[in-house]
Amino acid sequence: MGKEITVGDHVSEESSQQGVDADLEYVKAAQQGDVEAFDQLVIKYSPKLYGLIYNMTSHAEDTRDLLQDVFAKAYRSLPKFLGKSSFYTWIYSISVNMTLNYLKKKKRRGGYSFDPMDEAVLNNENFIDASHHSNPTKQANINELQKKLNIALQSLSNDHRAVVTMFDIQGMRHSQIAEIMNISEGTVRSRLFYAHKQMRVFLEEFMGH
Amino acid sequence: MEENQEHSEISKLLQLKQYEQPEEAFFDDFLQDFKARQRTELMQVSARALFIERLMTFFKERNAYQWAGVGALACCVLGLVVFSQSNKQEASSAVSSYQAPKMKPETDAKPQQASQDFATLSEVQIDSPIEELTDVEFVFVDLNQKFLSEDVEF
């Protein structure tokens, strides 16, 4: 499976609807005991959920374990899935709740571990802009930006980090986040506003203003 | 306006976090690990859980949940009928075997009973410590009021 990095892409309504229908087919088959059908859902959602959990925990090894737990729980709970929400929303809710519980338990234990930043970032225009603001005369320093981004994310509360991860990093809509976290859209917007305000302090040198 | 632009810039920077990714083979290995874990979990399922699961599948496949419900209801009704029948039998046999006790005339019985009750009460008052007299009801009477209302002369 190759890496697919699509920065800032919001999936169109039509293709999103097609995805939902395909998911439902897989879910129905898996509910009737088709293990291969559930495998398809694992293949489809593991990169997205990895990103969600990784950015919420800032710990690569723990993310791998948690992701296993999420799919195991989803598989066990599959008979209870009635299709009232999309499978996408359902499995994201499971992931967010399990990660928040993990973070509560982890509170006393510190430590982070990060995946390396792919070198394709060098060609991203946002990165070129950011590195120009930070140091126009030198080649952009990936490690420095990665470090600052992670410090900024870690400065947030777990709930705020969850919202920032889904909106800013994963490009999800306010309404989707609200449904997943069982909060109002207003709360999502307000959390984003305060989170950005807080992170500004750490990211100032990469910004134009 | 400037604030909006700041938020947008922060968003753009955060999007770069998408480039933090595990090594390429990770997601292939992940599926294999997940399947292995599923197999292990399946092996650990108890025999009882397996029996229940198979029973549920049996009913589900035959759409027999409603028949199971009807069966359970029939058992309940049958149980109630049997229970009420046995109660009736017990009652009728009790009536037939009942012999009325021979009573002495009331005039003889009453004073004797009263004297026995008094003897028992006086024994309790003498022998038992006050903590044990849990059934005794204490009635406090306002003596002043009683005397005033009954016009008692001192």
Coordinates of C-alpha atoms in Angstrom, one line a residue:
Chain A
M1 CA 0.0 0.0 0.0
G2 CA 1.6 3.3 -1.1
K3 CA 1.5 6.5 0.7
E4 CA -1.3 8.8 -0.3
I5 CA -0.9 12.3 1.0
T6 CA -3.6 14.7 0.0
V7 CA -3.2 17.9 1.9
G8 CA -6.3 20.0 2.4
D9 CA -8.6 18.0 0.2
H10 CA -12.2 17.9 1.1
V11 CA -14.0 14.9 -0.5
S12 CA -16.9 15.9 -2.8
E13 CA -20.4 15.1 -1.7
E14 CA -21.0 12.7 -4.6
S15 CA -17.9 10.6 -4.0
S16 CA -18.5 10.8 -0.2
Q17 CA -22.0 9.3 -0.8
Q18 CA -20.6 6.5 -2.9
G19 CA -18.1 5.8 -0.1
V20 CA -20.9 5.6 2.4
D21 CA -22.9 3.2 0.3
A22 CA -19.8 1.0 -0.3
D23 CA -19.2 1.0 3.5
L24 CA -22.7 -0.1 4.2
E25 CA -22.4 -3.0 1.8
Y26 CA -19.2 -4.1 3.5
V27 CA -20.8 -3.7 6.9
K28 CA -23.8 -5.8 6.0
A29 CA -21.5 -8.5 4.6
A30 CA -19.3 -8.4 7.7
Q31 CA -22.4 -8.6 9.9
Q32 CA -23.3 -11.9 8.1
G33 CA -19.8 -13.3 8.9
D34 CA -17.8 -12.2 5.8
V35 CA -14.4 -11.6 7.3
E36 CA -13.0 -10.3 4.0
A37 CA -15.6 -7.5 4.0
F38 CA -14.4 -6.3 7.3
D39 CA -10.8 -6.4 6.1
Q40 CA -11.8 -4.0 3.3
L41 CA -13.0 -1.6 5.9
V42 CA -9.7 -2.0 7.9
I43 CA -7.7 -1.3 4.7
K44 CA -9.8 1.8 3.9
Y45 CA -9.9 3.4 7.3
S46 CA -6.6 2.5 9.0
P47 CA -4.6 5.3 7.4
K48 CA -7.2 7.9 8.4
L49 CA -7.7 6.6 11.9
Y50 CA -3.9 6.3 12.3
G51 CA -3.6 10.0 11.5
L52 CA -6.3 10.8 14.0
I53 CA -4.9 8.8 16.9
Y54 CA -1.3 9.7 16.2
N55 CA -1.9 13.4 16.2
M56 CA -4.0 13.1 19.3
T57 CA -1.5 11.0 21.2
S58 CA 1.8 12.2 19.7
H59 CA 3.1 8.6 20.3
A60 CA 3.7 6.4 17.3
E61 CA 4.0 3.0 19.2
D62 CA 0.9 3.6 21.3
T63 CA -1.0 4.6 18.1
R64 CA -0.3 1.2 16.6
D65 CA -1.7 -0.6 19.7
L66 CA -4.7 1.7 20.0
L67 CA -5.6 1.3 16.3
Q68 CA -5.6 -2.5 16.8
D69 CA -7.9 -2.0 19.8
V70 CA -10.2 0.3 17.8
F71 CA -10.7 -2.2 15.0
A72 CA -11.1 -5.1 17.5
K73 CA -13.8 -3.2 19.3
A74 CA -15.5 -2.2 16.1
Y75 CA -15.5 -5.8 15.0
R76 CA -17.1 -7.0 18.3
S77 CA -19.6 -4.2 18.2
L78 CA -20.6 -4.7 14.5
P79 CA -23.8 -6.5 15.3
K80 CA -25.0 -3.4 17.3
F81 CA -24.3 -1.1 14.3
L82 CA -27.8 -0.3 12.9
G83 CA -26.8 2.2 10.2
K84 CA -28.3 5.2 11.9
S85 CA -25.1 7.1 11.3
S86 CA -22.5 6.4 8.6
F87 CA -19.8 3.8 9.3
Y88 CA -17.3 6.6 8.9
T89 CA -18.9 8.6 11.8
W90 CA -19.4 5.4 13.9
I91 CA -15.8 4.2 13.7
Y92 CA -14.4 7.8 14.2
S93 CA -16.5 8.1 17.4
I94 CA -15.1 4.8 18.7
S95 CA -11.5 6.0 17.9
V96 CA -12.0 9.4 19.5
N97 CA -13.6 8.0 22.6
M98 CA -10.9 5.3 23.0
T99 CA -8.1 7.8 22.5
L100 CA -9.5 10.3 24.9
N101 CA -9.8 7.5 27.5
Y102 CA -6.2 6.4 26.8
L103 CA -5.0 10.0 27.2
K104 CA -6.8 10.3 30.6
K105 CA -5.1 7.1 31.8
K106 CA -1.8 8.2 30.4
K107 CA -1.9 11.5 32.2
R108 CA 0.8 10.6 34.7
R109 CA 3.1 8.9 32.2
G110 CA 4.9 11.3 29.9
G111 CA 6.9 10.7 26.6
Y112 CA 6.3 11.2 23.0
S113 CA 7.5 9.4 19.8
F114 CA 7.0 10.8 16.4
D115 CA 7.0 9.4 12.9
P116 CA 9.4 11.1 10.5
M117 CA 8.1 13.8 8.2
D118 CA 8.0 12.7 4.6
E119 CA 10.4 14.6 2.4
A120 CA 7.6 15.3 0.0
V121 CA 6.7 18.1 2.4
L122 CA 9.6 20.1 0.8
N123 CA 7.5 20.6 -2.3
N124 CA 4.4 21.7 -0.5
E125 CA 3.7 25.4 -1.0
N126 CA 2.5 25.8 2.6
F127 CA 5.8 24.5 3.8
I128 CA 7.7 26.7 1.3
D129 CA 5.8 29.8 2.6
A130 CA 6.4 28.8 6.2
S131 CA 10.1 28.2 5.8
H132 CA 10.4 31.5 3.9
H133 CA 8.9 33.3 6.8
S134 CA 11.1 31.5 9.3
N135 CA 14.4 31.9 7.5
P136 CA 14.4 33.2 3.9
T137 CA 18.1 32.6 3.3
K138 CA 18.4 28.9 4.3
Q139 CA 16.9 25.7 3.1
A140 CA 13.8 25.0 5.1
N141 CA 14.4 23.1 8.3
I142 CA 11.8 20.3 8.5
N143 CA 12.8 19.1 11.9
E144 CA 12.4 22.6 13.4
L145 CA 8.9 23.0 11.9
Q146 CA 7.9 19.5 13.0
K147 CA 9.1 20.2 16.5
K148 CA 7.2 23.5 16.8
L149 CA 4.0 22.0 15.4
N150 CA 4.2 19.1 17.9
I151 CA 4.9 21.5 20.8
A152 CA 2.0 23.7 19.8
L153 CA -0.4 20.6 19.6
Q154 CA 0.8 19.3 22.9
S155 CA 0.0 22.7 24.6
L156 CA -3.7 22.0 23.9
S157 CA -6.2 20.1 26.1
N158 CA -7.2 16.7 24.8
D159 CA -10.6 17.9 23.6
H160 CA -9.2 20.9 21.8
R161 CA -6.5 18.7 20.2
A162 CA -9.1 16.3 18.9
V163 CA -11.0 19.1 17.2
V164 CA -7.8 20.6 15.7
T165 CA -6.7 17.2 14.4
M166 CA -10.0 16.5 12.7
F167 CA -10.5 20.0 11.2
D168 CA -7.0 21.3 10.4
I169 CA -5.0 18.1 9.8
Q170 CA -7.7 15.8 8.4
G171 CA -9.8 18.4 6.7
M172 CA -13.2 17.3 8.1
R173 CA -16.2 19.6 8.3
H174 CA -17.5 21.2 11.5
S175 CA -20.8 19.2 11.2
Q176 CA -18.9 15.9 11.0
I177 CA -16.8 16.7 14.0
A178 CA -19.8 17.8 16.0
E179 CA -21.5 14.5 15.2
I180 CA -18.5 12.4 16.1
M181 CA -17.8 14.2 19.4
N182 CA -21.5 14.6 20.2
I183 CA -21.1 18.4 20.7
S184 CA -22.7 21.3 18.9
E185 CA -21.1 23.0 15.8
G186 CA -20.8 26.1 17.9
T187 CA -18.6 24.3 20.4
V188 CA -16.5 23.0 17.5
R189 CA -15.9 26.5 16.2
S190 CA -15.2 27.9 19.6
R191 CA -12.7 25.2 20.4
L192 CA -11.0 25.8 17.1
F193 CA -10.8 29.5 17.7
Y194 CA -9.2 29.2 21.2
A195 CA -6.9 26.4 20.0
H196 CA -5.6 28.5 17.1
K197 CA -5.1 31.4 19.5
Q198 CA -3.1 29.3 21.9
M199 CA -0.9 27.7 19.1
R200 CA -0.1 31.1 17.6
V201 CA 2.5 31.7 20.2
F202 CA 4.5 28.6 19.2
L203 CA 4.1 29.1 15.4
E204 CA 4.7 32.8 15.1
E205 CA 8.1 32.5 13.4
F206 CA 6.5 30.5 10.6
M207 CA 3.7 33.0 10.0
G208 CA 3.7 36.0 7.8
H209 CA 2.2 38.4 10.4
Chain B
M1 CA -9.8 40.3 9.0
E2 CA -6.2 39.9 10.1
E3 CA -7.4 37.4 12.8
N4 CA -9.0 35.3 10.1
Q5 CA -5.8 35.3 8.1
E6 CA -3.9 34.2 11.1
H7 CA -6.3 31.3 11.7
S8 CA -5.9 30.3 8.0
E9 CA -2.1 30.4 8.3
I10 CA -2.2 28.2 11.4
S11 CA -4.5 25.8 9.5
K12 CA -2.1 25.6 6.6
L13 CA 0.8 24.9 8.9
L14 CA -1.1 22.2 10.7
Q15 CA -2.0 20.5 7.4
L16 CA 1.8 19.7 7.1
K17 CA 1.3 17.3 9.9
Q18 CA -0.2 14.9 7.3
Y19 CA 3.4 14.3 6.1
E20 CA 4.3 12.7 9.4
Q21 CA 3.7 9.1 8.4
P22 CA 4.8 5.6 9.5
E23 CA 7.0 3.6 7.1
E24 CA 5.4 2.3 4.0
A25 CA 5.0 -1.3 5.0
F26 CA 3.2 -0.4 8.2
F27 CA -0.4 -0.6 6.8
D28 CA 0.2 -4.0 5.1
D29 CA 1.6 -5.4 8.3
F30 CA -1.2 -3.8 10.3
L31 CA -3.9 -5.9 8.5
Q32 CA -1.9 -9.1 9.0
D33 CA -1.4 -8.3 12.7
F34 CA -5.1 -7.5 13.1
K35 CA -6.1 -10.8 11.5
A36 CA -3.7 -12.7 13.8
R37 CA -5.2 -11.0 16.8
Q38 CA -8.7 -11.8 15.7
R39 CA -7.7 -15.5 15.4
T40 CA -6.2 -15.4 18.9
E41 CA -9.3 -13.8 20.4
L42 CA -11.5 -16.4 18.7
M43 CA -9.5 -19.2 20.3
Q44 CA -9.9 -17.7 23.7
V45 CA -13.7 -17.5 23.5
S46 CA -15.2 -19.9 26.1
A47 CA -17.2 -23.0 25.3
R48 CA -20.3 -21.5 26.9
A49 CA -20.0 -18.3 24.8
L50 CA -19.6 -20.4 21.7
F51 CA -22.7 -22.5 22.6
I52 CA -24.8 -19.4 23.2
E53 CA -23.6 -17.9 19.9
R54 CA -24.4 -21.0 18.0
L55 CA -27.9 -21.2 19.6
M56 CA -28.5 -17.5 18.6
T57 CA -27.3 -18.2 15.1
F58 CA -29.6 -21.3 14.9
F59 CA -32.7 -19.2 15.9
K60 CA -31.6 -16.3 13.7
E61 CA -31.2 -18.5 10.6
R62 CA -34.6 -20.0 11.1
N63 CA -36.2 -16.7 12.0
A64 CA -37.4 -18.5 15.1
Y65 CA -37.2 -15.7 17.6
Q66 CA -41.0 -15.3 17.5
W67 CA -41.5 -19.1 18.0
A68 CA -39.1 -19.0 21.0
G69 CA -41.2 -16.2 22.4
V70 CA -44.5 -18.0 21.9
G71 CA -42.9 -21.2 23.5
A72 CA -41.8 -19.2 26.5
L73 CA -45.2 -17.6 26.9
A74 CA -46.9 -21.1 26.7
C75 CA -44.6 -22.4 29.4
C76 CA -45.5 -19.5 31.7
V77 CA -49.3 -20.1 31.1
L78 CA -48.9 -23.8 31.8
G79 CA -46.9 -23.1 34.9
L80 CA -49.6 -20.7 36.2
V81 CA -52.4 -23.3 35.5
V82 CA -50.5 -26.1 37.3
F83 CA -49.8 -23.8 40.2
S84 CA -53.4 -22.6 40.6
Q85 CA -54.6 -26.3 40.4
S86 CA -52.3 -27.4 43.2
N87 CA -53.5 -24.5 45.4
K88 CA -57.1 -25.4 44.8
Q89 CA -56.4 -29.1 45.9
E90 CA -54.6 -28.0 49.0
A91 CA -57.4 -25.7 50.0
S92 CA -60.1 -28.3 49.5
S93 CA -58.2 -31.0 51.5
A94 CA -57.6 -28.5 54.3
V95 CA -61.4 -27.7 54.5
S96 CA -62.3 -31.4 54.6
S97 CA -59.7 -32.2 57.3
Y98 CA -60.6 -29.3 59.5
Q99 CA -62.1 -30.0 63.0
A100 CA -63.6 -27.2 64.9
P101 CA -61.9 -26.9 68.4
K102 CA -64.1 -27.4 71.5
M103 CA -64.5 -24.1 73.2
K104 CA -65.2 -23.6 76.9
P105 CA -67.8 -21.0 77.8
E106 CA -66.5 -17.5 77.6
T107 CA -67.2 -16.6 81.2
D108 CA -64.6 -19.1 82.3
A109 CA -61.9 -18.4 79.8
K110 CA -61.6 -14.6 80.1
P111 CA -60.5 -14.1 83.6
Q112 CA -58.0 -16.9 83.3
Q113 CA -56.5 -15.5 80.1
A114 CA -56.3 -12.0 81.7
S115 CA -54.4 -13.2 84.7
Q116 CA -52.0 -15.1 82.5
D117 CA -51.3 -12.0 80.4
F118 CA -50.7 -10.0 83.5
A119 CA -48.3 -12.6 84.9
T120 CA -46.3 -12.6 81.6
L121 CA -46.2 -8.8 81.5
S122 CA -44.9 -8.5 85.1
E123 CA -42.2 -11.0 84.4
V124 CA -41.0 -9.0 81.4
Q125 CA -40.9 -5.8 83.4
I126 CA -38.9 -7.4 86.2
D127 CA -36.4 -9.6 84.4
S128 CA -35.7 -7.9 81.1
P129 CA -33.3 -4.9 80.9
I130 CA -34.8 -1.8 79.4
E131 CA -32.8 -2.2 76.1
E132 CA -34.6 -5.4 75.3
L133 CA -38.1 -4.0 75.5
T134 CA -38.1 -2.9 71.9
D135 CA -41.8 -3.6 71.4
V136 CA -42.9 -1.4 74.3
E137 CA -44.5 1.8 73.2
F138 CA -43.8 4.7 75.6
V139 CA -46.6 7.2 75.8
F140 CA -45.8 10.6 77.3
V141 CA -48.6 12.4 78.8
D142 CA -48.6 16.0 79.8
L143 CA -49.7 15.6 83.4
N144 CA -50.4 19.2 83.9
Q145 CA -52.8 19.3 81.0
K146 CA -54.5 16.1 82.1
F147 CA -55.0 17.3 85.7
L148 CA -56.3 20.7 84.5
S149 CA -58.8 19.2 82.0
E150 CA -60.1 16.7 84.6
D151 CA -60.4 19.3 87.4
V152 CA -58.3 17.3 89.8
E153 CA -58.1 18.7 93.3
F154 CA -54.7 18.7 95.0

